[in-house]
PDB file of C-alpha atoms in Angstrom:
ATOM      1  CA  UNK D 126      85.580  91.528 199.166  1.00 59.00           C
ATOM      2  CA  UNK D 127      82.762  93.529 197.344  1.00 57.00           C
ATOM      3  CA  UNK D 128      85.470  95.405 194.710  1.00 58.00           C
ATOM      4  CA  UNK D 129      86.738  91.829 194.249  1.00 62.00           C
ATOM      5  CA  UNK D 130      83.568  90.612 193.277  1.00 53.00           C
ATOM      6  CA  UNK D 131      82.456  93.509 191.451  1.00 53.00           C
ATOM      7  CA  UNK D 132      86.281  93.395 189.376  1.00 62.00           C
ATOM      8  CA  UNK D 133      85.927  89.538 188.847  1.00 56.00           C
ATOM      9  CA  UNK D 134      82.180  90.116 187.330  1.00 52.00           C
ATOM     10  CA  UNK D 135      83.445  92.771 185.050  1.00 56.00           C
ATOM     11  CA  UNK D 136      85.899  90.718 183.927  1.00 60.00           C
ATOM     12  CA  UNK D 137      83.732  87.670 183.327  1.00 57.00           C
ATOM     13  CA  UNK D 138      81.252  89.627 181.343  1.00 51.00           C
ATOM     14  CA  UNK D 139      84.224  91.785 179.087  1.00 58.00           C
ATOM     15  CA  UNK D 140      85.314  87.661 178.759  1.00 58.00           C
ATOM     16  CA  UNK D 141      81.940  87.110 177.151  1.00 57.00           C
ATOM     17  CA  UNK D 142      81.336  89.757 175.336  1.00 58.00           C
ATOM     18  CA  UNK D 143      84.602  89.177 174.007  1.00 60.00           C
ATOM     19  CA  UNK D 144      83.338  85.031 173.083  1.00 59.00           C
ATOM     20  CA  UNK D 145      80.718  86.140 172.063  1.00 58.00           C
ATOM     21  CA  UNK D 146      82.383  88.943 169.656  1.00 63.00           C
ATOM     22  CA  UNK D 147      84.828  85.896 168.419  1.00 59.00           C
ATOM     23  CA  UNK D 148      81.898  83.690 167.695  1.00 65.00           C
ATOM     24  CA  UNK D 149      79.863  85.843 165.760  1.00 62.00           C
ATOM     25  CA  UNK D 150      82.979  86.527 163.523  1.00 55.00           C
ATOM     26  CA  UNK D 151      83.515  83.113 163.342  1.00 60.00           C
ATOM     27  CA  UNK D 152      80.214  82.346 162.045  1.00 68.00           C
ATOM     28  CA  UNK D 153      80.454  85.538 159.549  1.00 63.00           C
ATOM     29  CA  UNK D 154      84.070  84.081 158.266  1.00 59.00           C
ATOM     30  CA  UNK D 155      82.274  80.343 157.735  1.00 63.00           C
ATOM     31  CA  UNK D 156      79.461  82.131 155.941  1.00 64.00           C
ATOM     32  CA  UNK D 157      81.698  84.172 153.384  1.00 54.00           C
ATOM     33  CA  UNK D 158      83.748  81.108 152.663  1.00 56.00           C
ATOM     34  CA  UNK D 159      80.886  78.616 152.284  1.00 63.00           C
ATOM     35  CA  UNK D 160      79.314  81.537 149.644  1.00 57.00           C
ATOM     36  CA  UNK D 161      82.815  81.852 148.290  1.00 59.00           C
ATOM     37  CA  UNK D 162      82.657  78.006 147.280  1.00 57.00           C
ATOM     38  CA  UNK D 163      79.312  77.886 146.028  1.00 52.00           C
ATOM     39  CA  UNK D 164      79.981  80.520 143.446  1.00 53.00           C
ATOM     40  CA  UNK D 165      83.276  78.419 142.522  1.00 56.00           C
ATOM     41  CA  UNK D 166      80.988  75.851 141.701  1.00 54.00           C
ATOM     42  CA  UNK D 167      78.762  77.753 139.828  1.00 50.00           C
ATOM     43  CA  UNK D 168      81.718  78.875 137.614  1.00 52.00           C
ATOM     44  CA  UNK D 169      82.477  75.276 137.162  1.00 46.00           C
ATOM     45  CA  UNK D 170      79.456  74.805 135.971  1.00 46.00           C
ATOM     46  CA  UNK D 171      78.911  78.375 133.061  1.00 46.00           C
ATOM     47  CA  UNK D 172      82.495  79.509 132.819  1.00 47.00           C
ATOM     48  CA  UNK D 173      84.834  78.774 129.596  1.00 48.00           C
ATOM     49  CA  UNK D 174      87.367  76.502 129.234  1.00 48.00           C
ATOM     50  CA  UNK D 175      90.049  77.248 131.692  1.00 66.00           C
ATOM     51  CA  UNK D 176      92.730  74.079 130.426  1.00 88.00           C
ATOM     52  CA  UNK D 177      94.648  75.458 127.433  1.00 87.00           C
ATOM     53  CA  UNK D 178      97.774  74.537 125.916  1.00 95.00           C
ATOM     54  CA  UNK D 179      97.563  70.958 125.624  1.00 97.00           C
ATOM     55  CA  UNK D 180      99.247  69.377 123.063  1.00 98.00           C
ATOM     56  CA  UNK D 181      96.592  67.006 121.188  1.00 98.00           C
ATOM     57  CA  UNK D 182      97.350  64.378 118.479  1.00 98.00           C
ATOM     58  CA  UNK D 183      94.291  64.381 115.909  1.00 98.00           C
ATOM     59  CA  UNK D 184      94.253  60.456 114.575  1.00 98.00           C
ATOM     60  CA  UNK D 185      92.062  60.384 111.486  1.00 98.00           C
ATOM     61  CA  UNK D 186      90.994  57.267 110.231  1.00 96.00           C
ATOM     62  CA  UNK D 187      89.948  57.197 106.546  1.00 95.00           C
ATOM     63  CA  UNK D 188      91.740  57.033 103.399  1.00 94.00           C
ATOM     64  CA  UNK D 189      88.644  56.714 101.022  1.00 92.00           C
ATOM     65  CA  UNK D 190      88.336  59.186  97.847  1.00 91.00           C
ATOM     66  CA  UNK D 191      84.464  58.407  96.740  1.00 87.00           C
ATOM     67  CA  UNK D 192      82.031  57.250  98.380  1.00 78.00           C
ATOM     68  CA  UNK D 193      78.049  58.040  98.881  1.00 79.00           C
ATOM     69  CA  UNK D 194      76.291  60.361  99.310  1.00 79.00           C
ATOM     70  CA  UNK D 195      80.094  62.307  99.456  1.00 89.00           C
ATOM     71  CA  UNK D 196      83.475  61.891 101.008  1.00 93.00           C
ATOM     72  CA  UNK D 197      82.668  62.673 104.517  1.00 96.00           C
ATOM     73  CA  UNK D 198      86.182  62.624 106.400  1.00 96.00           C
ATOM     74  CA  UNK D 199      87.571  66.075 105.486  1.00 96.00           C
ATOM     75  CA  UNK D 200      85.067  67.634 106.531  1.00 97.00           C
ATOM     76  CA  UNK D 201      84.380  65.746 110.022  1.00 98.00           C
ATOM     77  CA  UNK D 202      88.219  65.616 110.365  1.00 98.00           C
ATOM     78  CA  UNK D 203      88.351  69.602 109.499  1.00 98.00           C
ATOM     79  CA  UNK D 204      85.161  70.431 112.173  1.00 98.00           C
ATOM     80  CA  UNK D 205      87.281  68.223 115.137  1.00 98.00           C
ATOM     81  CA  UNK D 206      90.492  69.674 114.364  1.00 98.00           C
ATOM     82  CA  UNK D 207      89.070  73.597 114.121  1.00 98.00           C
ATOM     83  CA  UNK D 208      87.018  72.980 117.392  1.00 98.00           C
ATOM     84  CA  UNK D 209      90.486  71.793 119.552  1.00 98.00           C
ATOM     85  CA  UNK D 210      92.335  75.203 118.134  1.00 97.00           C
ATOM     86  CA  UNK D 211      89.277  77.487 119.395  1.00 97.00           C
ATOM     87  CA  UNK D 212      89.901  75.564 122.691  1.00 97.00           C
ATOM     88  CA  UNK D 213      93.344  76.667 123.183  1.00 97.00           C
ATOM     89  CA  UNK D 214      95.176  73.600 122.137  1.00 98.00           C
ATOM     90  CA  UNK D 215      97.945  72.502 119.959  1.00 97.00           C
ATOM     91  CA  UNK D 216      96.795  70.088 117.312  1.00 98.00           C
ATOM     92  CA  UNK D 217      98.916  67.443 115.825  1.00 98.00           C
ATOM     93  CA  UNK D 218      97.196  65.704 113.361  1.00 98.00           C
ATOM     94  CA  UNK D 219      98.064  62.462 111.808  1.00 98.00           C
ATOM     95  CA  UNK D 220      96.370  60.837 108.695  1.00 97.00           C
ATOM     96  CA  UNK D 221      96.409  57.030 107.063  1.00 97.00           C
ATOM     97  CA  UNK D 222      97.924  58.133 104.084  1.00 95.00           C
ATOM     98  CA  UNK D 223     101.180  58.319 105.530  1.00 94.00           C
ATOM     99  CA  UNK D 224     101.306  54.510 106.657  1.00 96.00           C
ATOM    100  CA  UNK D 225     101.701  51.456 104.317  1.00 95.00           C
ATOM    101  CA  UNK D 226      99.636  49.065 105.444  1.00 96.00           C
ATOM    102  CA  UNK D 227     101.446  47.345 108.697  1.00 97.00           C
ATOM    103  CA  UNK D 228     104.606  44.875 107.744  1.00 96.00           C
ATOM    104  CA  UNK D 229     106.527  46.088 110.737  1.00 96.00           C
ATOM    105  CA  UNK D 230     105.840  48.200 113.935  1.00 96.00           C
ATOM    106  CA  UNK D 231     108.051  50.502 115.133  1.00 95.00           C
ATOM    107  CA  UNK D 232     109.188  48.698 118.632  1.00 93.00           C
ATOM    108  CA  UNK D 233     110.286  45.990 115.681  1.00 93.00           C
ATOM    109  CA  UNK D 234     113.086  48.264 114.414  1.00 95.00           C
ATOM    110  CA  UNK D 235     116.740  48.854 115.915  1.00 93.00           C
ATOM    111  CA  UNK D 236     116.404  52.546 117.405  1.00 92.00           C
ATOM    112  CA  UNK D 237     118.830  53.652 114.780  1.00 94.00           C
ATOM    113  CA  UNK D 238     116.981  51.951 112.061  1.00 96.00           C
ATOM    114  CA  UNK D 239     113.310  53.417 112.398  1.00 97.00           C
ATOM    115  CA  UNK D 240     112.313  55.039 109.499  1.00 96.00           C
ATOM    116  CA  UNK D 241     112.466  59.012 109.414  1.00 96.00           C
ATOM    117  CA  UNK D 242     108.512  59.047 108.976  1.00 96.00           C
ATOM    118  CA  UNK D 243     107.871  56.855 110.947  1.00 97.00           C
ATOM    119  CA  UNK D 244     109.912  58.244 113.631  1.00 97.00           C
ATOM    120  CA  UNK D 245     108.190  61.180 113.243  1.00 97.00           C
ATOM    121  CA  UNK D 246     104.985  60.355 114.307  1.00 98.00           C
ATOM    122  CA  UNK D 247     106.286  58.530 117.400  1.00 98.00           C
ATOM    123  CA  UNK D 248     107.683  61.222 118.298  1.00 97.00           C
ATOM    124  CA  UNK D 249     104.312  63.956 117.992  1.00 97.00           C
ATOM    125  CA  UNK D 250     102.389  60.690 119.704  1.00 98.00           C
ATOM    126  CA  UNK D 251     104.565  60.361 122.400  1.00 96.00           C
ATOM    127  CA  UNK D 252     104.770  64.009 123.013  1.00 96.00           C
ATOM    128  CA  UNK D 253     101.169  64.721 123.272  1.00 98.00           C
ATOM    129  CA  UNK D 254      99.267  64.786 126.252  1.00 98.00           C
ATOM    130  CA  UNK D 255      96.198  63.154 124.891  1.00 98.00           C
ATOM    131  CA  UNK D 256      94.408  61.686 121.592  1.00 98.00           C
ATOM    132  CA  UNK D 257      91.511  62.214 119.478  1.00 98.00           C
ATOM    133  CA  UNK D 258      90.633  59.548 117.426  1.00 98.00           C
ATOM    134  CA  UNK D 259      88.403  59.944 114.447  1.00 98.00           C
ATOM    135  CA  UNK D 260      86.733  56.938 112.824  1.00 98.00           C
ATOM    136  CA  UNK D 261      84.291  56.247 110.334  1.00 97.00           C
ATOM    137  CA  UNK D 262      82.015  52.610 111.257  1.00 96.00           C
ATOM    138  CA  UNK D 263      82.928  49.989 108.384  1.00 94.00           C
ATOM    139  CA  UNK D 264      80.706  46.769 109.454  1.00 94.00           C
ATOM    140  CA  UNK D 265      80.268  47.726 113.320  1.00 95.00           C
ATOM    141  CA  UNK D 266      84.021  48.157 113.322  1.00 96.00           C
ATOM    142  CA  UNK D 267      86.056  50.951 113.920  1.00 98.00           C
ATOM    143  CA  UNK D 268      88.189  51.805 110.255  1.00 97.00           C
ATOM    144  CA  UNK D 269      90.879  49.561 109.024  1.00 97.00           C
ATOM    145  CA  UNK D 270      93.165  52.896 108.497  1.00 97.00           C
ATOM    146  CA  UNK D 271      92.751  53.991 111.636  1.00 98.00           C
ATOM    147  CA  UNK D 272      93.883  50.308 113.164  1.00 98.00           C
ATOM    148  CA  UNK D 273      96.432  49.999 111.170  1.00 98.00           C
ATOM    149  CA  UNK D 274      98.089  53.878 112.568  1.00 98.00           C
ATOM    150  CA  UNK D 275      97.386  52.486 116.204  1.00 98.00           C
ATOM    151  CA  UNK D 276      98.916  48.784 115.567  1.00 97.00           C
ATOM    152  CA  UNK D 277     102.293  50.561 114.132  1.00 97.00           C
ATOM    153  CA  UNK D 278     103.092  52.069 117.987  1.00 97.00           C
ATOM    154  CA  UNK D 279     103.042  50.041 121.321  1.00 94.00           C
ATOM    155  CA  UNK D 280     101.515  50.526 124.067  1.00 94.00           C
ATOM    156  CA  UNK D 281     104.446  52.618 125.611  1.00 94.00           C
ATOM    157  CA  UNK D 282     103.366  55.006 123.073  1.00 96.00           C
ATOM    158  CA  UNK D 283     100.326  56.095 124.190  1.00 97.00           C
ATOM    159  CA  UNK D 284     100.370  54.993 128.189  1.00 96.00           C
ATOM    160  CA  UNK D 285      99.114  56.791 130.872  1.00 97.00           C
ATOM    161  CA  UNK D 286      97.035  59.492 128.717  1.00 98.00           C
ATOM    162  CA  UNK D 287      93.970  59.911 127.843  1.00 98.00           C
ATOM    163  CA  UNK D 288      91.700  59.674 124.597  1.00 98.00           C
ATOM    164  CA  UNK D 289      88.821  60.528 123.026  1.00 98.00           C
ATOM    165  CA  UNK D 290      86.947  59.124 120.017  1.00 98.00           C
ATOM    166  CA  UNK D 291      84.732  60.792 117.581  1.00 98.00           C
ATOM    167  CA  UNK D 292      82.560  58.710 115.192  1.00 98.00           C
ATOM    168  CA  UNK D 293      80.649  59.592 111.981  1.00 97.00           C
ATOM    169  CA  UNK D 294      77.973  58.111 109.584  1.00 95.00           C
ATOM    170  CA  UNK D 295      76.287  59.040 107.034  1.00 94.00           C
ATOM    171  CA  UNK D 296      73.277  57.073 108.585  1.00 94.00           C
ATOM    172  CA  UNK D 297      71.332  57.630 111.545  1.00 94.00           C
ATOM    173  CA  UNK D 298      73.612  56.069 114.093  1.00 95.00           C
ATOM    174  CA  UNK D 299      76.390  58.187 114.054  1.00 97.00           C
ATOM    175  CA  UNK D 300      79.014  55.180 114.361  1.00 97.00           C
ATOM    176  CA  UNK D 301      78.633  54.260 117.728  1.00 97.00           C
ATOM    177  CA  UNK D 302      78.866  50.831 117.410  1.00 97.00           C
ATOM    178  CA  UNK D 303      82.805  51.553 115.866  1.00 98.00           C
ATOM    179  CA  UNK D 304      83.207  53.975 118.977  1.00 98.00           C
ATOM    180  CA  UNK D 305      82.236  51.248 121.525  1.00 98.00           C
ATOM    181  CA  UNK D 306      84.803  48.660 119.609  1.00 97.00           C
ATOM    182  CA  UNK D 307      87.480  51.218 119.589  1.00 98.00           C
ATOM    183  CA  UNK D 308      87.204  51.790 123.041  1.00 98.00           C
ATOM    184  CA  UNK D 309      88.999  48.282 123.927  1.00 97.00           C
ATOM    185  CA  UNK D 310      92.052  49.243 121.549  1.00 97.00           C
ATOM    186  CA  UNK D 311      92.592  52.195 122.985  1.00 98.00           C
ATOM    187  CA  UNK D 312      92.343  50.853 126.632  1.00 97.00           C
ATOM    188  CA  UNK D 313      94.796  48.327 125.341  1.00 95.00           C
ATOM    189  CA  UNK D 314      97.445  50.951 124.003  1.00 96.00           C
ATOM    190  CA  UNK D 315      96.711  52.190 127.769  1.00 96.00           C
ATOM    191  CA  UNK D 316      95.127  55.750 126.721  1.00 97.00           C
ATOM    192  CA  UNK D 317      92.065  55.365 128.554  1.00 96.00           C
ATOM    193  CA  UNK D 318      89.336  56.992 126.696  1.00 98.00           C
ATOM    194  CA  UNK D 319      87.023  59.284 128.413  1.00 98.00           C
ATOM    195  CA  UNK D 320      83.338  58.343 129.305  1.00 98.00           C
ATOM    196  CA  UNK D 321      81.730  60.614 126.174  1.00 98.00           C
ATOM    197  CA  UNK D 322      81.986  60.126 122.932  1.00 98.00           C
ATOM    198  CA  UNK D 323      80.953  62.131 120.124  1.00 98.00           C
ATOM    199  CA  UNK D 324      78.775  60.618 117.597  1.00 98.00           C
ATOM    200  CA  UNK D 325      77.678  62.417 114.652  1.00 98.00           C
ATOM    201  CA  UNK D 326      74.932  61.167 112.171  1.00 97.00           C
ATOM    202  CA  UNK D 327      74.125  62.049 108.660  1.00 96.00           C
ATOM    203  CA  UNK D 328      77.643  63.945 108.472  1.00 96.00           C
ATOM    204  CA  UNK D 329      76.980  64.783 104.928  1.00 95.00           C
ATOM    205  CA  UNK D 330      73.668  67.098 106.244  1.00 95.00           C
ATOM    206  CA  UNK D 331      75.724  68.597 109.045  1.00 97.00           C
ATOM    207  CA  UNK D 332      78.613  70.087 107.769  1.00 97.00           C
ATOM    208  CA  UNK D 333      79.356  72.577 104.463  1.00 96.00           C
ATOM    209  CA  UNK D 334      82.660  71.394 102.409  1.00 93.00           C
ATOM    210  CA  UNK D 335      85.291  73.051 104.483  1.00 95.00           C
ATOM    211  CA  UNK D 336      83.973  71.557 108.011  1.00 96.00           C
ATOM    212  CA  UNK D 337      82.153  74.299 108.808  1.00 97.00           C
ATOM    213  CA  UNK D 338      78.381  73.452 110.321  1.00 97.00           C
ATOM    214  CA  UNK D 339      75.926  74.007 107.647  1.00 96.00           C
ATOM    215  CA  UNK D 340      73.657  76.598 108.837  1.00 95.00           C
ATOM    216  CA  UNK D 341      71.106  76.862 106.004  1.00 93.00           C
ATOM    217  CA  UNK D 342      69.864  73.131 106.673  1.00 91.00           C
ATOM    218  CA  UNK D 343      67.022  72.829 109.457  1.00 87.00           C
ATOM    219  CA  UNK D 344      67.954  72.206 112.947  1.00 90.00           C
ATOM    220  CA  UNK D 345      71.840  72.476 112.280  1.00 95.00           C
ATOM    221  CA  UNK D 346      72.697  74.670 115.581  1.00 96.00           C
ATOM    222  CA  UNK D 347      76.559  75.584 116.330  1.00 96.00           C
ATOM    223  CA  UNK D 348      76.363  76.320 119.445  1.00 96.00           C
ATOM    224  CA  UNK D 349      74.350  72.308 120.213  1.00 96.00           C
ATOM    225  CA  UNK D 350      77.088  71.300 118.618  1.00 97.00           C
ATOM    226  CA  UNK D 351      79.645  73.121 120.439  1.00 96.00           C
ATOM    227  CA  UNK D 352      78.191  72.671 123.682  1.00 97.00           C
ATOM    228  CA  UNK D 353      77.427  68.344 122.749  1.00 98.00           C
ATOM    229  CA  UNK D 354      81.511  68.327 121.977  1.00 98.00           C
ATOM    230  CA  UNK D 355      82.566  69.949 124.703  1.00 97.00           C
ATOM    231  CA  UNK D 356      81.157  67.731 126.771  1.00 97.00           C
ATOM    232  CA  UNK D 357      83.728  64.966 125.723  1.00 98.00           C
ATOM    233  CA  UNK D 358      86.799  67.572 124.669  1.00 98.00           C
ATOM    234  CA  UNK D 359      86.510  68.961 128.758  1.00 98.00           C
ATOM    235  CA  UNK D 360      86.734  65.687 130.062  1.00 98.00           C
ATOM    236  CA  UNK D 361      89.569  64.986 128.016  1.00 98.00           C
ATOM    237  CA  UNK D 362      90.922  68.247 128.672  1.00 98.00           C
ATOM    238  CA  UNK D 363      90.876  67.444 132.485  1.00 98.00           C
ATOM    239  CA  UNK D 364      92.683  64.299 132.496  1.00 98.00           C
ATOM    240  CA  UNK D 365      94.989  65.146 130.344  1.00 98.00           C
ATOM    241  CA  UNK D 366      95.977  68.503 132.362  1.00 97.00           C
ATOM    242  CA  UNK D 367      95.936  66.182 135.503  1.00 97.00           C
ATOM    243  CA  UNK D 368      98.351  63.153 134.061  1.00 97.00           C
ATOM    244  CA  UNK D 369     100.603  65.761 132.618  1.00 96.00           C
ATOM    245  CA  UNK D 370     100.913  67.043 135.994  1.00 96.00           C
ATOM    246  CA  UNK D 371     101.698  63.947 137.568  1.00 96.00           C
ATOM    247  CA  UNK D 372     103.701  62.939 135.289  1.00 94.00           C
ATOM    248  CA  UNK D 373     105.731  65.841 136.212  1.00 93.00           C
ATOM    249  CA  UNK D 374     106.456  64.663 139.730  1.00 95.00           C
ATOM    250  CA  UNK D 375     106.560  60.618 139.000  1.00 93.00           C
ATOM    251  CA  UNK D 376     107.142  58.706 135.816  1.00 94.00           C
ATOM    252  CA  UNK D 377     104.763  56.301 135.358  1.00 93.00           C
ATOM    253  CA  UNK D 378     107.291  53.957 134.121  1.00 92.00           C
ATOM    254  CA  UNK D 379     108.922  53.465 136.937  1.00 91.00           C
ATOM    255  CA  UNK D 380     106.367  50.818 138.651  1.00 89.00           C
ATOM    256  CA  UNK D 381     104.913  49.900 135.045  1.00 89.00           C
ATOM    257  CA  UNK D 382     107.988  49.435 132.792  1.00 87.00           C
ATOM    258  CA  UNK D 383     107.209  49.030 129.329  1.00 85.00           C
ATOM    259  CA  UNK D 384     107.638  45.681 127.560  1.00 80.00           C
ATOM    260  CA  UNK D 385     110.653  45.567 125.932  1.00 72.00           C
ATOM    261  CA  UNK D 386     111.866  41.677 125.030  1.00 71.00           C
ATOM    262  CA  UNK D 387     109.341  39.655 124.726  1.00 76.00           C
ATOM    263  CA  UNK D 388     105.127  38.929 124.766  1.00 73.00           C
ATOM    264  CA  UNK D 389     106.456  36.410 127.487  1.00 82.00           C
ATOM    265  CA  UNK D 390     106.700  39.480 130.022  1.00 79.00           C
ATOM    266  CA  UNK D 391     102.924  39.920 130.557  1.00 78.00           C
ATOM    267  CA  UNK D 392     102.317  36.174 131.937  1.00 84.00           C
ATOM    268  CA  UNK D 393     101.302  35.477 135.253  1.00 87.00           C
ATOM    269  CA  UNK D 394     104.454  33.849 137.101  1.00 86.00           C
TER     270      UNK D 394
END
C-alpha cells in the first residue's frame, strides 16, 4: 500500500508539472500572437499601399479654354491622374470633349446601334473597378460637363463600385459645395462614393503647368498633399479591392437586376 501511494503521488505531481508545463506554453503562444497582431496593426497604420492593380476610370469634368486667373483643369486633372499611376493602378481617363451634349443615352440605343465612341466608354466604365470624378464648382453645383458624361450611362453602369470625387477652385473653398451635390448623383448611378473627398483651393497657386505641385510657392508641401489624397484614394482603394472580390463569387445582379423596360419598374407595388 505504501509503493502504491508513493507511485500514485509521483504520478500526480509528473501530471502537474506536466499542466503546468502546457499552461505556461499556452500563455507564451497567446502572448506571441497577441504581439504578432499588434504589429499588423501598426503596419496598417505606416506601411504603403498594399492594393494595386485596380483598374480606375478618371472622369474629368471641364471643357473650358480661358478662364481667370488660368485654365485650371489640366493641371488638377494631370496631378489626380499621375498620383493613381504612382499608386499602382490602371487609369482610364475620360474627358467632356468627347460627348455632345446629351440627346440620347446609351441604354436608349438598340445594342447593335450604339455608337462606336460611345460604346467605348461603356465599355472602360463598366470594366473598372471604381471612379474618380473630377469637378470644378459652377454656382454650388458640380460641372455641367461632368453631368452630362454621367447622365449618358445608367445606373447598371456604374453599380456596385465605388467612387471618389475631387473638387477644385480657384477660391478659398476648394469646391466642396459641388463635391457634396455630386455625392447624390453618384449614389444614384449606385457607385457609392467614399466618406473623403479631396478639395483643393486656389488650384492656380498649387500646381506648376504640367500638374506637378509647385514647390517654389510658400507652404506648397508634396508629401501634405500626398498624404491629404491618400486618405480618400485608400479608402477607395479598399472598397474597390473588396467589391471586385465579391463580385467574383456573386453577381450583384442577380438579386438587383438592372432596369431594363421601363421607369415603371422602380414603383412600389
Amino acid at each position: 500500500n505504501h509503493h502504491r501511494a508513493k507511485m500514485i503521488f509521483i504520478k500526480s505531481f509528473s501530471s502537474n508539472r506536466s499542466t503546468i508545463r502546457r499552461r505556461k506554453i499556452s500563455r507564451t503562444l497567446s502572448q506571441v500572437l497577441m504581439a504578432s497582431s499588434y504589429l499588423n496593426r501598426l503596419n496598417c497604420f505606416h506601411s504603403t499601399p498594399t492594393i494595386h492593380g485596380l483598374n480606375i476610370a478618371l472622369l474629368t469634368g471641364s471643357t473650358r479654354t480661358s478662364s481667370p486667373p488660368t485654365v485650371l483643369h489640366p493641371r488638377v486633372n494631370a496631378y489626380i491622374h499621375q498620383s493613381l499611376k504612382e499608386r499602382g493602378h490602371e487609369v482610364s481617363r475620360i474627358d467632356p470633349d468627347d460627348f455632345p451634349l446629351l440627346e440620347r443615352p446609351h441604354f436608349a440605343y438598340p445594342p447593335n446601334k450604339v455608337p462606336e465612341g460611345l460604346r467605348e466608354v461603356h465599355s472602360k466604365l463598366q470594366h473598372a473597378d471604381g471612379y474618380v470624378c473630377v469637378t470644378p464648382e459652377y454656382n454650388h453645383s458640380p460641372s455641367p460637363a461632368l453631368l452630362n458624361i454621367l447622365n449618358h450611362f445608367g445606373s447598371s453602369t456604374f453599380s456596385f463600385k465605388p467612387s471618389a470625387i475631387v473638387t477644385y477652385s480657384a477660391g478659398q473653398w476648394g469646391g466642396t459645395r459641388a463635391g457634396v451635390a455630386l455625392r447624390t448623383t453618384l449614389g444614384e448611378l449606385g457607385c457609392l462614393p467614399v466618406s473623403a473627398m479631396i478639395h483643393i483651393p486656389m488650384a492656380q497657386n498649387l500646381f506648376d503647368r504640367d500638374g506637378n505641385i509647385d514647390t517654389s510657392k510658400d507652404n506648397n508641401d508634396p508629401e501634405r498633399w500626398q498624404k491629404y489624397c491618400g486618405r480618400c484614394f485608400s479608402q477607395l482603394e479598399w472598397w474597390a479591392d473588396a467589391t471586385r472580390r465579391h463580385r467574383e463569387v456573386a453577381d450583384p445582379f442577380d438579386e438587383s437586376p438592372a432596369f431594363g423596360r421601363s421607369p415603371e419598374q422602380r414603383n412600389a407595388p
